[in-house]
Coordinates of C-alpha atoms in Angstrom, one line a residue:
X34 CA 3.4 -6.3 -7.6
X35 CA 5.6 -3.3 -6.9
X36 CA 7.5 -3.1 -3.8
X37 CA 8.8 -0.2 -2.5
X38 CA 11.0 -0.1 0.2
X39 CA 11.4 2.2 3.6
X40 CA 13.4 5.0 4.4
X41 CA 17.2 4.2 4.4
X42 CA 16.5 1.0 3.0
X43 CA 16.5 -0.6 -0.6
X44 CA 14.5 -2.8 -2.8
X45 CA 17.4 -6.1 -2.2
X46 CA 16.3 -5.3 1.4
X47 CA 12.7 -5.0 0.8
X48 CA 12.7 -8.2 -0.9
X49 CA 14.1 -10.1 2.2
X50 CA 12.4 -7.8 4.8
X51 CA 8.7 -8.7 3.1
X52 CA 9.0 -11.9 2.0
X53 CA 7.2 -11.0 -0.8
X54 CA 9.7 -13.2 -3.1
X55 CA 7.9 -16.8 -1.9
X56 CA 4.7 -15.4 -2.3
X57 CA 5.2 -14.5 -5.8
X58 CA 6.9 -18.2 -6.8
X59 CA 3.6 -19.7 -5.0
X60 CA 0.9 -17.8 -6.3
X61 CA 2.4 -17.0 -9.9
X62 CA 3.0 -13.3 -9.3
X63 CA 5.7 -11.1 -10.9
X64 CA 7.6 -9.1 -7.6
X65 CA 9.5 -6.3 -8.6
X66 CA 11.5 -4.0 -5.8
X67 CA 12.7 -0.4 -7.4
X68 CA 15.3 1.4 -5.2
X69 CA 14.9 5.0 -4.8
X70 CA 18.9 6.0 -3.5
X71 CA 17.6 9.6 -2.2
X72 CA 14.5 8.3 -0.5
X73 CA 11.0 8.7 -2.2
X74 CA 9.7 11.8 -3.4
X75 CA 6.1 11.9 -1.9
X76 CA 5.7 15.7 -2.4
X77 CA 6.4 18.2 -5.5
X78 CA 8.6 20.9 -2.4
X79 CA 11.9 18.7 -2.5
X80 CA 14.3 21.0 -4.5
X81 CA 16.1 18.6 -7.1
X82 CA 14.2 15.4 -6.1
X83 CA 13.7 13.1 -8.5
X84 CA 10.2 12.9 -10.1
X85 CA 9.4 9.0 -8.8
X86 CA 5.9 9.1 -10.4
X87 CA 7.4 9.2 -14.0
X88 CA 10.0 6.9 -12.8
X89 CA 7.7 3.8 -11.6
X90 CA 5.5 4.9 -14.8
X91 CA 8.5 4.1 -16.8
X92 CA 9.4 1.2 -14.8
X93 CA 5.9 -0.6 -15.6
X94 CA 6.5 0.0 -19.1
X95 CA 10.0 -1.6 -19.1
X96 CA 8.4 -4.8 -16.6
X97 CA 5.2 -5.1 -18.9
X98 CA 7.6 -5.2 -22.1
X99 CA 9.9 -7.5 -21.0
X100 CA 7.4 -9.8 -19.1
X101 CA 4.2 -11.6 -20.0
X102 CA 2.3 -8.9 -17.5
X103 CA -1.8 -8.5 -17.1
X104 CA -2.2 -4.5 -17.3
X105 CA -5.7 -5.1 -15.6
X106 CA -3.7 -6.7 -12.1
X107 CA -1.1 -4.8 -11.6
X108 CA -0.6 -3.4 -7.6
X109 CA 2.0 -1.7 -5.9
X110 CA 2.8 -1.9 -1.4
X111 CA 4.9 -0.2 0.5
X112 CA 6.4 0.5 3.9
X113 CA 6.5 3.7 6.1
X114 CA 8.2 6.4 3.4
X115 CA 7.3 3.8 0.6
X116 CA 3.8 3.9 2.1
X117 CA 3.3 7.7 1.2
X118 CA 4.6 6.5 -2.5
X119 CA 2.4 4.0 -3.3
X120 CA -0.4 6.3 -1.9
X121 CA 0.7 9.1 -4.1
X122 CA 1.0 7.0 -6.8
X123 CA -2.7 5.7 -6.6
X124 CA -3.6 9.5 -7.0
X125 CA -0.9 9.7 -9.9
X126 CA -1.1 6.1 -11.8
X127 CA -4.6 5.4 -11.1
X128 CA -5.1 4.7 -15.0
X129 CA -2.0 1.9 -14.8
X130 CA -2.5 0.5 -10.6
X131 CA -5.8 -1.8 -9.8
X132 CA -4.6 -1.8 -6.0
X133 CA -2.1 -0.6 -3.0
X134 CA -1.4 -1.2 0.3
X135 CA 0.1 0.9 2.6
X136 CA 1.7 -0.5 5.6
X137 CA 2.7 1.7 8.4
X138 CA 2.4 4.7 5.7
X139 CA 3.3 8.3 5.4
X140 CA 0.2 10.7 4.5
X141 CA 1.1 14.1 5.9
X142 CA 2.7 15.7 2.6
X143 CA 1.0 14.5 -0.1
X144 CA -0.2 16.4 -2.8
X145 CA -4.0 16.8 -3.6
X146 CA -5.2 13.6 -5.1
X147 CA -7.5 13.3 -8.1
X148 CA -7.5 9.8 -9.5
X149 CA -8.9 9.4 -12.9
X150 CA -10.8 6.3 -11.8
X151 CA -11.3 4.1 -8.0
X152 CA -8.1 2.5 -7.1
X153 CA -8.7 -0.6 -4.3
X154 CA -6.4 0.5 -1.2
X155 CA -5.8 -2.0 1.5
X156 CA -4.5 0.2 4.6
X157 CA -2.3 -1.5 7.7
X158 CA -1.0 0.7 10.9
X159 CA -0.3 -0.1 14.3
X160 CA -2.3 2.5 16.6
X161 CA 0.8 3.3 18.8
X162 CA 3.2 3.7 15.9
X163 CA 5.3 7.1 16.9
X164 CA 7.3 7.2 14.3
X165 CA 4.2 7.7 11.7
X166 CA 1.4 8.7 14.3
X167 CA -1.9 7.3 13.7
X168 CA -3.8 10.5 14.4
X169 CA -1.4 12.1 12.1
X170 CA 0.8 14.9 13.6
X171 CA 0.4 16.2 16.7
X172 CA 0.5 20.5 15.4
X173 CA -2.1 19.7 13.1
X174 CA -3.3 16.1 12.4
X175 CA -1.4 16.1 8.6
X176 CA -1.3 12.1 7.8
X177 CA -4.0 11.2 10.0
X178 CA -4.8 7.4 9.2
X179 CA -8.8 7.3 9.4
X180 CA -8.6 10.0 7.6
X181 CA -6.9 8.6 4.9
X182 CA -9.0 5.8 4.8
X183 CA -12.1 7.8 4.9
X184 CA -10.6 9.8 1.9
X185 CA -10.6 6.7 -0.8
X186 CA -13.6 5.6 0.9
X187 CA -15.3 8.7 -0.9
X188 CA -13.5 8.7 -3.8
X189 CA -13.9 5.3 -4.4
X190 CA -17.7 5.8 -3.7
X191 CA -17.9 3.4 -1.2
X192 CA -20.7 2.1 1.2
X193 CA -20.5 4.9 4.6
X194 CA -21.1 2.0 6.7
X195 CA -17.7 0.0 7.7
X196 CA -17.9 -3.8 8.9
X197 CA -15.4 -4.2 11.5
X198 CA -14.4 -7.6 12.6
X199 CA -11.2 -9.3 14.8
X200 CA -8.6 -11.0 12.2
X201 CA -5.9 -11.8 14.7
X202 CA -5.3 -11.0 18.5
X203 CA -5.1 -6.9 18.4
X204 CA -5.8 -6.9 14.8
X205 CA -8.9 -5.8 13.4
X206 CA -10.2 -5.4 9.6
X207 CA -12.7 -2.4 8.8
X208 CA -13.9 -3.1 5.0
X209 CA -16.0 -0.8 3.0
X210 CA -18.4 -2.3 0.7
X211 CA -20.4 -1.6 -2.2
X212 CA -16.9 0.4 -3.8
X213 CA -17.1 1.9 -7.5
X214 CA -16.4 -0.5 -10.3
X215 CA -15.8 -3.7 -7.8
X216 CA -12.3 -1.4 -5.9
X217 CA -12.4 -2.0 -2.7
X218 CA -10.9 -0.3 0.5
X219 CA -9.7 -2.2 3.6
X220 CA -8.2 -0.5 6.8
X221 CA -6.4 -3.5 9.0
X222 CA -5.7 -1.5 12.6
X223 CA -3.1 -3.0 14.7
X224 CA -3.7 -2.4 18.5
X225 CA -0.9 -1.2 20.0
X226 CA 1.5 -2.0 17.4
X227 CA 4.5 0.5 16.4
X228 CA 6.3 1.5 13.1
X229 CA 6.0 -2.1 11.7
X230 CA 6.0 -4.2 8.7
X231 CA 3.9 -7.2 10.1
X232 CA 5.6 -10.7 9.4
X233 CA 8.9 -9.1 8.8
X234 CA 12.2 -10.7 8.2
X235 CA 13.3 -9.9 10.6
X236 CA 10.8 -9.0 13.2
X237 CA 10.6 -4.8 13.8
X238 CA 10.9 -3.6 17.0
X239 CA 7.7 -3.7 19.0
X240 CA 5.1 -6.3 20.1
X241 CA 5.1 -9.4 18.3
X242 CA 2.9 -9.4 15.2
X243 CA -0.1 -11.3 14.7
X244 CA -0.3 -11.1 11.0
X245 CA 1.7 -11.3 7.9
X246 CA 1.3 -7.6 5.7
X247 CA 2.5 -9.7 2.8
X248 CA 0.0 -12.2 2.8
X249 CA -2.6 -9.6 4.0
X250 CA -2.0 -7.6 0.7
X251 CA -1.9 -10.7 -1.6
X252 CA -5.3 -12.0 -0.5
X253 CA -6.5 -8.4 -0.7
X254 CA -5.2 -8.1 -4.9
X255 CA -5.5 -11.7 -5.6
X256 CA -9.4 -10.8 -6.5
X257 CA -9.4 -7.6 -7.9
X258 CA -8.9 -6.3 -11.7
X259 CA -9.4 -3.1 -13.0

């Protein structure tokens, strides 16, 4: 599982911050946490930005040489910036990723996304989160959050019909069934939460959460394979 950190952060932070580490020792799961020094490139616009879809490309090749790695189970999460990477590279890598999730993520500039075949997205956000809006932008809606989920719901050719249910106080799961190829898409909506990582060490800013992202995504990937 690929980790990829926030803004102004890095992956020794993202390891502590998620937890993911313990996870990984308990379940049997290979964690890696790539650092990306000039933030992620999400978009093709950034003049001189470094071109982060070859570099995670690369960076799977290196992990599944030098590691006894499944190529049918390999998934990627991140936060906020690193949210909008791991989305992009679901459009980009959908040949090499079997799943994502995007906590707290950043939609508004990515590119037009063509996946070569479903990719299982697992989608957290806090409804209040003003740092990432969950309606997207004010001017024009750009990185609106149903909208994203709604987006792999179609291209994953996915049920219409959601099933909503309560997980956790002020958290609620909306899954789509019936998904291409066994994907799947999950949406997990945080009332009232902010710009969050769930479970983090240590705790963001903002009400107290309810739920663990981490574990959220490993339950999510534990069952799929592409």
């Amino acid at each position: 599982m690929l980790a990829l950190h926030g803004s102004a952060a890095d992956g020794s932070f993202m390891e502590r911050y998620s937890g993911l580490s313990a996870i990984a020792d308990r379940e049997g799961f290979v964690a890696v946490y790539p650092d990306a020094p000039g933030g992620w490139n999400t978009d093709d616009h950034k003049a001189g930005a470094a071109d982060d879809v070859t570099f995670i490309s690369d960076l799977l090749d290196r992990v599944e040489h030098d590691w006894c790695i499944d190529p049918h189970r390999i998934y990627a999460i991140g936060v906020s910036s690193g949210g909008g990477m791991v989305a992009r590279l679901a459009c980009d890598l959908s040949a090499r990723l079997t799943g994502i999730a995007s906590v707290a993520g950043a939609y508004g500039a990515l590119p037009a996304c063509r996946p070569g075949r479903p990719v299982s997205v697992l989608e957290i956000h806090g409804t209040a989160d003003r740092i990432v809006p969950y309606q997207g932008r004010a001017s024009d809606g750009a990185g609106n959050v149903p909208a994203f989920v709604h987006g792999w719901r179609s291209r994953d050719h996915c049920a219409k019909r959601a099933v909503r249910r309560p997980i956790a106080p002020r958290a609620f799961q909306v899954d789509y069934r019936g998904c291409a190829r066994h994907s799947a898409v999950r949406h997990i909506e945080i009332v009232g939460g902010g710009h969050q990582y769930p479970g983090a060490t240590p705790p963001d800013a903002g009400p107290p959460s309810t739920i663990s992202a981490s574990w959220q995504a490993w339950r999510f990937f534990a069952r799929l394979r592409s």
